[in-house]
């Protein structure tokens, strides 16, 4: 397990579409472990593989709820409902936040580290995190969707 370097905007890798994982190997397990270590070290709530320069459809999320650490390979949004407008930040865009409209509730399907299908429904922050991380897999950043973008310190005033 290791802490990886987080790629920062405007690195072009953040704008590329990630490739599906076709085989779960020990390298994928190491990637999941490293991504979790990196996310926790950076005090984030989610991380997508492109954020450490790897164009694979892999995400990790931990919003501090009953789900704990969520590791998902080839995640896809299969249902969304409702609407929420809230502030988002990103480990790849330090110092900036934005007000982004997202679904209030989402259901996401993917594979766990052992290749078993998992389906998770999340609301509020977890729903936001799923949408944010899946966007990364498609080369989309929160700043592309934000109604307004501002420096982090502006929010605290």
mmCIF file of N, CA, C and O in Angstrom, residues 118-157:
data_model
loop_
_atom_site.group_PDB
_atom_site.id
_atom_site.type_symbol
_atom_site.label_atom_id
_atom_site.label_comp_id
_atom_site.label_asym_id
_atom_site.label_seq_id
_atom_site.Cartn_x
_atom_site.Cartn_y
_atom_site.Cartn_z
ATOM 1 N N UNK A 118 -21.964 -5.617 -7.058
ATOM 2 C CA UNK A 118 -22.539 -4.926 -5.917
ATOM 3 C C UNK A 118 -23.426 -3.797 -6.433
ATOM 4 O O UNK A 118 -23.152 -3.209 -7.485
ATOM 5 N N UNK A 119 -24.487 -3.527 -5.689
ATOM 6 C CA UNK A 119 -25.404 -2.436 -6.003
ATOM 7 C C UNK A 119 -25.575 -1.636 -4.722
ATOM 8 O O UNK A 119 -25.920 -2.197 -3.677
ATOM 9 N N UNK A 120 -25.281 -0.338 -4.803
ATOM 10 C CA UNK A 120 -25.385 0.523 -3.620
ATOM 11 C C UNK A 120 -26.267 1.721 -3.956
ATOM 12 O O UNK A 120 -26.073 2.366 -4.995
ATOM 13 N N UNK A 121 -27.209 2.005 -3.068
ATOM 14 C CA UNK A 121 -28.027 3.206 -3.191
ATOM 15 C C UNK A 121 -27.560 4.192 -2.132
ATOM 16 O O UNK A 121 -27.377 3.813 -0.970
ATOM 17 N N UNK A 122 -27.346 5.427 -2.553
ATOM 18 C CA UNK A 122 -26.904 6.453 -1.623
ATOM 19 C C UNK A 122 -27.688 7.732 -1.819
ATOM 20 O O UNK A 122 -28.201 8.001 -2.910
ATOM 21 N N UNK A 123 -27.799 8.498 -0.730
ATOM 22 C CA UNK A 123 -28.469 9.787 -0.795
ATOM 23 C C UNK A 123 -27.498 10.874 -0.344
ATOM 24 O O UNK A 123 -26.442 10.591 0.222
ATOM 25 N N UNK A 124 -27.868 12.105 -0.610
ATOM 26 C CA UNK A 124 -27.150 13.297 -0.167
ATOM 27 C C UNK A 124 -25.661 13.219 -0.485
ATOM 28 O O UNK A 124 -25.287 13.150 -1.648
ATOM 29 N N UNK A 125 -24.776 13.218 0.546
ATOM 30 C CA UNK A 125 -23.334 13.273 0.289
ATOM 31 C C UNK A 125 -22.838 12.045 -0.467
ATOM 32 O O UNK A 125 -22.016 12.161 -1.381
ATOM 33 N N UNK A 126 -23.326 10.852 -0.118
ATOM 34 C CA UNK A 126 -22.884 9.652 -0.833
ATOM 35 C C UNK A 126 -23.320 9.706 -2.295
ATOM 36 O O UNK A 126 -22.541 9.372 -3.196
ATOM 37 N N UNK A 127 -24.532 10.163 -2.550
ATOM 38 C CA UNK A 127 -25.005 10.306 -3.934
ATOM 39 C C UNK A 127 -24.124 11.297 -4.694
ATOM 40 O O UNK A 127 -23.728 11.058 -5.837
ATOM 41 N N UNK A 128 -23.795 12.404 -4.044
ATOM 42 C CA UNK A 128 -22.937 13.425 -4.652
ATOM 43 C C UNK A 128 -21.560 12.831 -4.959
ATOM 44 O O UNK A 128 -21.007 13.032 -6.039
ATOM 45 N N UNK A 129 -20.997 12.089 -4.008
ATOM 46 C CA UNK A 129 -19.664 11.509 -4.193
ATOM 47 C C UNK A 129 -19.655 10.509 -5.355
ATOM 48 O O UNK A 129 -18.737 10.522 -6.182
ATOM 49 N N UNK A 130 -20.671 9.649 -5.425
ATOM 50 C CA UNK A 130 -20.751 8.698 -6.536
ATOM 51 C C UNK A 130 -20.766 9.440 -7.878
ATOM 52 O O UNK A 130 -20.026 9.093 -8.800
ATOM 53 N N UNK A 131 -21.610 10.456 -7.983
ATOM 54 C CA UNK A 131 -21.731 11.178 -9.248
ATOM 55 C C UNK A 131 -20.424 11.885 -9.603
ATOM 56 O O UNK A 131 -19.986 11.871 -10.755
ATOM 57 N N UNK A 132 -19.780 12.477 -8.601
ATOM 58 C CA UNK A 132 -18.522 13.201 -8.798
ATOM 59 C C UNK A 132 -17.431 12.246 -9.288
ATOM 60 O O UNK A 132 -16.721 12.542 -10.258
ATOM 61 N N UNK A 133 -17.291 11.081 -8.628
ATOM 62 C CA UNK A 133 -16.224 10.146 -8.991
ATOM 63 C C UNK A 133 -16.492 9.488 -10.344
ATOM 64 O O UNK A 133 -15.567 9.298 -11.139
ATOM 65 N N UNK A 134 -17.733 9.145 -10.632
ATOM 66 C CA UNK A 134 -18.049 8.563 -11.946
ATOM 67 C C UNK A 134 -17.800 9.590 -13.047
ATOM 68 O O UNK A 134 -17.317 9.249 -14.127
ATOM 69 N N UNK A 135 -18.089 10.866 -12.778
ATOM 70 C CA UNK A 135 -17.756 11.917 -13.745
ATOM 71 C C UNK A 135 -16.263 11.886 -14.078
ATOM 72 O O UNK A 135 -15.878 12.033 -15.240
ATOM 73 N N UNK A 136 -15.412 11.708 -13.062
ATOM 74 C CA UNK A 136 -13.965 11.631 -13.311
ATOM 75 C C UNK A 136 -13.631 10.533 -14.316
ATOM 76 O O UNK A 136 -12.729 10.696 -15.146
ATOM 77 N N UNK A 137 -14.343 9.414 -14.250
ATOM 78 C CA UNK A 137 -14.061 8.298 -15.163
ATOM 79 C C UNK A 137 -14.411 8.657 -16.599
ATOM 80 O O UNK A 137 -13.937 8.018 -17.537
ATOM 81 N N UNK A 138 -15.226 9.691 -16.764
ATOM 82 C CA UNK A 138 -15.638 10.140 -18.097
ATOM 83 C C UNK A 138 -14.958 11.447 -18.510
ATOM 84 O O UNK A 138 -15.362 12.081 -19.482
ATOM 85 N N UNK A 139 -13.955 11.866 -17.747
ATOM 86 C CA UNK A 139 -13.203 13.075 -18.090
ATOM 87 C C UNK A 139 -13.919 14.367 -17.761
ATOM 88 O O UNK A 139 -13.605 15.421 -18.321
ATOM 89 N N UNK A 140 -14.890 14.306 -16.847
ATOM 90 C CA UNK A 140 -15.669 15.482 -16.468
ATOM 91 C C UNK A 140 -15.258 15.930 -15.069
ATOM 92 O O UNK A 140 -15.168 15.107 -14.152
ATOM 93 N N UNK A 141 -15.018 17.229 -14.910
ATOM 94 C CA UNK A 141 -14.671 17.796 -13.606
ATOM 95 C C UNK A 141 -15.845 18.598 -13.066
ATOM 96 O O UNK A 141 -16.678 19.092 -13.829
ATOM 97 N N UNK A 142 -15.892 18.746 -11.738
ATOM 98 C CA UNK A 142 -17.021 19.474 -11.133
ATOM 99 C C UNK A 142 -17.100 20.903 -11.651
ATOM 100 O O UNK A 142 -18.181 21.480 -11.726
ATOM 101 N N UNK A 143 -15.969 21.487 -12.034
ATOM 102 C CA UNK A 143 -15.977 22.861 -12.536
ATOM 103 C C UNK A 143 -16.717 22.969 -13.872
ATOM 104 O O UNK A 143 -17.175 24.048 -14.229
ATOM 105 N N UNK A 144 -16.837 21.851 -14.592
ATOM 106 C CA UNK A 144 -17.595 21.845 -15.854
ATOM 107 C C UNK A 144 -19.098 21.981 -15.590
ATOM 108 O O UNK A 144 -19.843 22.436 -16.457
ATOM 109 N N UNK A 145 -19.534 21.554 -14.424
ATOM 110 C CA UNK A 145 -20.966 21.487 -14.102
ATOM 111 C C UNK A 145 -21.418 22.567 -13.126
ATOM 112 O O UNK A 145 -22.611 22.767 -12.933
ATOM 113 N N UNK A 146 -20.469 23.228 -12.485
ATOM 114 C CA UNK A 146 -20.791 24.157 -11.400
ATOM 115 C C UNK A 146 -21.544 25.383 -11.892
ATOM 116 O O UNK A 146 -21.226 25.942 -12.942
ATOM 117 N N UNK A 147 -22.531 25.786 -11.105
ATOM 118 C CA UNK A 147 -23.254 27.026 -11.390
ATOM 119 C C UNK A 147 -22.389 28.229 -11.035
ATOM 120 O O UNK A 147 -22.525 29.288 -11.625
ATOM 121 N N UNK A 148 -21.520 28.045 -10.043
ATOM 122 C CA UNK A 148 -20.552 29.079 -9.681
ATOM 123 C C UNK A 148 -19.332 28.378 -9.098
ATOM 124 O O UNK A 148 -19.438 27.305 -8.512
ATOM 125 N N UNK A 149 -18.165 28.990 -9.302
ATOM 126 C CA UNK A 149 -16.911 28.455 -8.777
ATOM 127 C C UNK A 149 -16.262 29.561 -7.964
ATOM 128 O O UNK A 149 -16.283 30.727 -8.360
ATOM 129 N N UNK A 150 -15.718 29.194 -6.812
ATOM 130 C CA UNK A 150 -15.124 30.201 -5.938
ATOM 131 C C UNK A 150 -13.960 29.603 -5.166
ATOM 132 O O UNK A 150 -13.854 28.382 -5.042
ATOM 133 N N UNK A 151 -13.101 30.464 -4.666
ATOM 134 C CA UNK A 151 -11.975 30.038 -3.833
ATOM 135 C C UNK A 151 -12.523 29.498 -2.525
ATOM 136 O O UNK A 151 -13.511 30.000 -1.999
ATOM 137 N N UNK A 152 -11.876 28.491 -2.016
ATOM 138 C CA UNK A 152 -12.331 27.829 -0.792
ATOM 139 C C UNK A 152 -12.543 28.800 0.374
ATOM 140 O O UNK A 152 -13.519 28.713 1.082
ATOM 141 N N UNK A 153 -11.636 29.739 0.548
ATOM 142 C CA UNK A 153 -11.747 30.671 1.673
ATOM 143 C C UNK A 153 -12.965 31.577 1.567
ATOM 144 O O UNK A 153 -13.489 32.044 2.571
ATOM 145 N N UNK A 154 -13.472 31.795 0.348
ATOM 146 C CA UNK A 154 -14.671 32.624 0.178
ATOM 147 C C UNK A 154 -15.888 31.981 0.816
ATOM 148 O O UNK A 154 -16.777 32.658 1.285
ATOM 149 N N UNK A 155 -15.909 30.657 0.844
ATOM 150 C CA UNK A 155 -17.062 29.946 1.402
ATOM 151 C C UNK A 155 -17.136 30.160 2.922
ATOM 152 O O UNK A 155 -18.208 30.198 3.486
ATOM 153 N N UNK A 156 -16.015 30.281 3.564
ATOM 154 C CA UNK A 156 -15.981 30.390 5.025
ATOM 155 C C UNK A 156 -16.390 31.769 5.511
ATOM 156 O O UNK A 156 -16.626 31.960 6.677
ATOM 157 N N UNK A 157 -16.431 32.766 4.660
ATOM 158 C CA UNK A 157 -16.722 34.138 5.094
ATOM 159 C C UNK A 157 -18.202 34.362 5.307
ATOM 160 O O UNK A 157 -19.037 33.726 4.762
#
